[in-house]
GROMACS .gro file of C-alpha atoms in nm:
model
  230
    1MET     CA    1   0.028  -0.004   0.033
    2SER     CA    2   0.144   0.288  -0.124
    3ASP     CA    3   0.191   0.653   0.108
    4SER     CA    4  -0.132   0.867   0.102
    5TYR     CA    5  -0.032   1.275   0.143
    6ALA     CA    6  -0.255   1.590   0.291
    7ILE     CA    7  -0.030   1.825   0.048
    8GLU     CA    8   0.183   1.721  -0.288
    9PRO     CA    9   0.538   1.571  -0.162
   10GLN     CA   10   0.813   1.850  -0.234
   11LYS     CA   11   0.999   1.736  -0.524
   12ILE     CA   12   1.364   1.677  -0.544
   13ASN     CA   13   1.590   1.907  -0.581
   14SER     CA   14   1.923   1.761  -0.796
   15LEU     CA   15   2.213   1.857  -0.976
   16PRO     CA   16   2.303   1.737  -1.325
   17ILE     CA   17   2.608   1.452  -1.361
   18ALA     CA   18   2.869   1.533  -1.607
   19GLY     CA   19   2.826   1.276  -1.873
   20SER     CA   20   2.570   1.116  -1.753
   21ALA     CA   21   2.162   1.162  -1.815
   22GLN     CA   22   2.136   1.083  -1.456
   23ARG     CA   23   2.068   1.358  -1.207
   24PHE     CA   24   2.219   1.394  -0.881
   25PRO     CA   25   1.919   1.387  -0.574
   26VAL     CA   26   2.065   1.672  -0.295
   27ALA     CA   27   1.964   1.654   0.021
   28ARG     CA   28   2.120   1.861   0.261
   29ILE     CA   29   2.366   2.161   0.248
   30PHE     CA   30   2.635   2.153   0.573
   31CYS     CA   31   2.897   2.525   0.472
   32VAL     CA   32   3.196   2.526   0.648
   33GLY     CA   33   3.247   2.885   0.727
   34GLN     CA   34   3.653   3.083   0.714
   35ASN     CA   35   3.835   2.772   0.594
   36TYR     CA   36   4.062   3.005   0.320
   37ALA     CA   37   4.298   3.138   0.595
   38GLU     CA   38   4.304   3.487   0.424
   39HIS     CA   39   3.944   3.505   0.341
   40SER     CA   40   3.944   3.423   0.769
   41ARG     CA   41   4.116   3.736   0.829
   42GLU     CA   42   3.965   3.943   0.552
   43MET     CA   43   3.631   3.853   0.794
   44GLY     CA   44   3.840   3.981   1.109
   45HIS     CA   45   3.940   3.619   1.241
   46ASN     CA   46   4.244   3.476   1.354
   47PRO     CA   47   4.250   3.124   1.126
   48ASP     CA   48   4.524   2.931   1.349
   49VAL     CA   49   4.368   2.949   1.673
   50GLU     CA   50   3.967   2.907   1.552
   51PRO     CA   51   3.802   2.546   1.488
   52PRO     CA   52   3.627   2.444   1.173
   53PHE     CA   53   3.238   2.540   1.214
   54PHE     CA   54   2.953   2.474   1.015
   55PHE     CA   55   2.567   2.644   0.874
   56MET     CA   56   2.341   2.514   0.702
   57LYS     CA   57   2.148   2.623   0.366
   58PRO     CA   58   1.800   2.379   0.270
   59HIS     CA   59   1.836   2.228  -0.043
   60THR     CA   60   1.567   2.452  -0.222
   61ALA     CA   61   1.804   2.659  -0.235
   62ILE     CA   62   2.020   2.486  -0.495
   63VAL     CA   63   2.033   2.662  -0.859
   64SER     CA   64   2.116   2.472  -1.092
   65ASP     CA   65   2.180   2.435  -1.476
   66GLY     CA   66   2.263   2.790  -1.555
   67ARG     CA   67   1.977   2.933  -1.391
   68SER     CA   68   1.949   3.334  -1.263
   69PHE     CA   69   2.000   3.424  -0.946
   70PRO     CA   70   1.714   3.671  -0.833
   71TYR     CA   71   1.854   3.950  -0.601
   72PRO     CA   72   1.713   3.854  -0.249
   73SER     CA   73   1.514   4.099  -0.125
   74ILE     CA   74   1.558   4.272   0.261
   75SER     CA   75   1.902   4.340   0.163
   76THR     CA   76   2.094   4.599  -0.015
   77ASN     CA   77   2.421   4.396   0.047
   78VAL     CA   78   2.461   4.059  -0.126
   79HIS     CA   79   2.855   3.874  -0.193
   80HIS     CA   80   2.976   3.664  -0.412
   81GLU     CA   81   3.146   3.375  -0.242
   82VAL     CA   82   3.297   3.034  -0.502
   83GLU     CA   83   3.305   2.719  -0.342
   84PHE     CA   84   3.441   2.365  -0.385
   85ILE     CA   85   3.207   2.101  -0.345
   86VAL     CA   86   3.176   1.753  -0.212
   87ALA     CA   87   2.882   1.545  -0.315
   88ILE     CA   88   2.836   1.265  -0.072
   89GLY     CA   89   2.764   0.899  -0.204
   90THR     CA   90   2.787   0.684   0.106
   91GLY     CA   91   2.655   0.827   0.463
   92GLY     CA   92   2.819   0.702   0.769
   93ALA     CA   93   2.823   0.823   1.135
   94ASN     CA   94   3.205   0.900   1.262
   95ILE     CA   95   3.380   0.795   0.965
   96PRO     CA   96   3.717   0.759   1.022
   97GLU     CA   97   3.901   1.027   0.789
   98ALA     CA   98   4.125   0.734   0.638
   99GLU     CA   99   3.797   0.588   0.499
  100ALA     CA  100   3.633   0.942   0.468
  101LEU     CA  101   3.646   0.959   0.092
  102THR     CA  102   3.501   0.639  -0.035
  103HIS     CA  103   3.216   0.851   0.083
  104VAL     CA  104   3.242   1.103  -0.204
  105PHE     CA  105   3.059   1.048  -0.502
  106GLY     CA  106   3.192   1.344  -0.656
  107TYR     CA  107   3.255   1.705  -0.685
  108ALA     CA  108   3.116   2.047  -0.825
  109VAL     CA  109   3.173   2.438  -0.812
  110GLY     CA  110   2.928   2.676  -0.615
  111LEU     CA  111   2.850   2.967  -0.513
  112ASP     CA  112   2.770   3.050  -0.135
  113MET     CA  113   2.575   3.328  -0.169
  114THR     CA  114   2.523   3.607   0.106
  115ARG     CA  115   2.319   3.832   0.221
  116ARG     CA  116   2.631   4.018   0.383
  117ASP     CA  117   2.409   4.319   0.575
  118LEU     CA  118   2.198   4.037   0.793
  119GLN     CA  119   2.472   3.775   0.840
  120GLY     CA  120   2.657   4.122   1.053
  121ILE     CA  121   2.322   4.201   1.252
  122ALA     CA  122   2.292   3.869   1.299
  123LYS     CA  123   2.680   3.773   1.413
  124LYS     CA  124   2.670   4.152   1.629
  125THR     CA  125   2.356   3.970   1.810
  126GLY     CA  126   2.470   3.659   1.804
  127ARG     CA  127   2.133   3.523   1.620
  128PRO     CA  128   2.148   3.246   1.384
  129TRP     CA  129   2.277   3.329   1.035
  130GLU     CA  130   1.986   3.191   0.792
  131LEU     CA  131   1.875   3.488   0.723
  132GLY     CA  132   2.180   3.593   0.531
  133LYS     CA  133   2.313   3.218   0.427
  134ALA     CA  134   1.999   2.999   0.373
  135PHE     CA  135   1.726   3.198   0.174
  136ASP     CA  136   1.618   3.092  -0.155
  137ASN     CA  137   1.818   3.077  -0.445
  138ALA     CA  138   2.144   3.101  -0.213
  139ALA     CA  139   2.344   2.808  -0.372
  140PRO     CA  140   2.388   2.833  -0.745
  141CYS     CA  141   2.578   2.512  -0.804
  142GLY     CA  142   2.768   2.344  -1.161
  143ALA     CA  143   2.707   2.004  -1.267
  144VAL     CA  144   2.905   1.745  -1.045
  145VAL     CA  145   3.188   1.560  -1.185
  146PRO     CA  146   3.218   1.138  -1.054
  147VAL     CA  147   3.536   1.092  -0.878
  148ALA     CA  148   3.632   0.849  -1.206
  149GLN     CA  149   3.640   1.168  -1.368
  150ALA     CA  150   3.803   1.398  -1.130
  151GLY     CA  151   4.014   1.212  -0.895
  152HIS     CA  152   4.020   1.343  -0.566
  153PRO     CA  153   4.128   1.719  -0.619
  154THR     CA  154   4.375   1.855  -0.372
  155THR     CA  155   4.544   2.130  -0.573
  156GLY     CA  156   4.393   2.387  -0.849
  157SER     CA  157   4.299   2.687  -0.904
  158ILE     CA  158   3.961   2.810  -0.742
  159THR     CA  159   3.830   3.149  -0.901
  160LEU     CA  160   3.514   3.350  -0.911
  161SER     CA  161   3.455   3.643  -1.186
  162VAL     CA  162   3.218   3.940  -1.196
  163ASN     CA  163   3.120   4.064  -1.572
  164GLY     CA  164   3.458   3.920  -1.667
  165GLU     CA  165   3.665   4.067  -1.382
  166MET     CA  166   3.892   3.839  -1.120
  167ARG     CA  167   3.725   3.873  -0.761
  168GLN     CA  168   3.830   3.586  -0.620
  169ASN     CA  169   4.198   3.367  -0.673
  170GLY     CA  170   4.281   3.101  -0.523
  171ASP     CA  171   4.375   2.750  -0.504
  172LEU     CA  172   4.209   2.381  -0.322
  173ALA     CA  173   4.574   2.341  -0.172
  174ASP     CA  174   4.522   2.653   0.096
  175MET     CA  175   4.225   2.512   0.268
  176ILE     CA  176   4.276   2.486   0.628
  177TRP     CA  177   4.057   2.173   0.650
  178LYS     CA  178   4.085   1.916   0.400
  179VAL     CA  179   3.823   1.672   0.253
  180PRO     CA  180   3.963   1.402   0.432
  181GLY     CA  181   3.901   1.558   0.791
  182THR     CA  182   3.622   1.772   0.728
  183ILE     CA  183   3.373   1.496   0.667
  184ALA     CA  184   3.529   1.269   0.958
  185TYR     CA  185   3.508   1.565   1.165
  186LEU     CA  186   3.125   1.639   1.026
  187SER     CA  187   3.079   1.303   1.030
  188THR     CA  188   3.070   1.303   1.436
  189LEU     CA  189   2.782   1.584   1.438
  190PHE     CA  190   2.604   1.444   1.228
  191GLU     CA  191   2.529   1.107   1.048
  192LEU     CA  192   2.578   1.182   0.685
  193ARG     CA  193   2.371   1.095   0.425
  194PRO     CA  194   2.385   0.972   0.016
  195GLY     CA  195   2.291   1.330  -0.122
  196ASP     CA  196   2.417   1.537   0.115
  197LEU     CA  197   2.697   1.867   0.013
  198ILE     CA  198   2.951   2.020   0.161
  199PHE     CA  199   3.032   2.413   0.049
  200THR     CA  200   3.421   2.379   0.170
  201GLY     CA  201   3.469   2.722   0.222
  202THR     CA  202   3.559   3.040   0.028
  203PRO     CA  203   3.919   3.208  -0.101
  204ALA     CA  204   3.964   3.573   0.009
  205GLY     CA  205   3.806   3.843  -0.251
  206VAL     CA  206   3.453   3.809  -0.140
  207GLY     CA  207   3.282   4.121  -0.268
  208ALA     CA  208   2.884   4.297  -0.369
  209ILE     CA  209   2.723   4.177  -0.653
  210GLN     CA  210   2.431   4.462  -0.786
  211ARG     CA  211   2.155   4.348  -1.010
  212GLY     CA  212   2.247   4.268  -1.424
  213ASP     CA  213   2.579   4.099  -1.324
  214HIS     CA  214   2.722   3.774  -1.440
  215LEU     CA  215   2.906   3.571  -1.239
  216THR     CA  216   3.097   3.233  -1.330
  217GLY     CA  217   3.266   3.066  -1.103
  218ALA     CA  218   3.537   2.824  -1.189
  219ILE     CA  219   3.790   2.502  -1.018
  220ALA     CA  220   4.045   2.358  -1.276
  221GLY     CA  221   3.916   2.048  -1.376
  222LEU     CA  222   3.573   2.045  -1.246
  223GLY     CA  223   3.413   2.314  -1.502
  224GLU     CA  224   3.205   2.656  -1.444
  225VAL     CA  225   2.872   2.764  -1.267
  226HIS     CA  226   2.791   3.008  -1.424
  227THR     CA  227   2.471   3.271  -1.277
  228ASP     CA  228   2.284   3.603  -1.393
  229VAL     CA  229   2.213   3.864  -1.072
  230VAL     CA  230   1.801   3.998  -1.143
   0.00000   0.00000   0.00000
């Protein structure tokens, strides 16, 4: 006997998979805060003494396949943050760091869009970050590149340009917390599930966007993510 629902169930948000007609269903989105030393410093923190921390976005924040990014309401200072994304293929809790990469389905490039003014208010008042980070359309993402094609990147350029002008230019090697350690640590806080995404932080150079801007995020070997701000 099939389940009967009082309202229509929400459709599953998904991302394209490079080289495949199949799609990657998105469960949850975890984000690592300030995982590049220079970005941590530009935000006023000391990366040498602070442990990693996480915040979340809902799967409904996904913007895929090059769709536009609507400039959000109740904000006048929205920032771009390009990120290296880990797509989890098999879940688990308390995953040993040595086994962490076996849980990865693939990798992608994405944008952690941020209402910086609302995030700033939340920081000052000690409130949660959802208004600044978890709003609608806050996670534009490119295609997931399976491990069989991408391997497990540890180095390579990660960039963000606005209207063809470079704004962010870093290297995956500069991440403070690497992918295996991030997965292992996060899995002590949450039991990871297939379909979870981990945004691993952004390099320095974050800045404001305006309506009419065209954003291009790129990671060597993983392609690009494009979106127009409307």
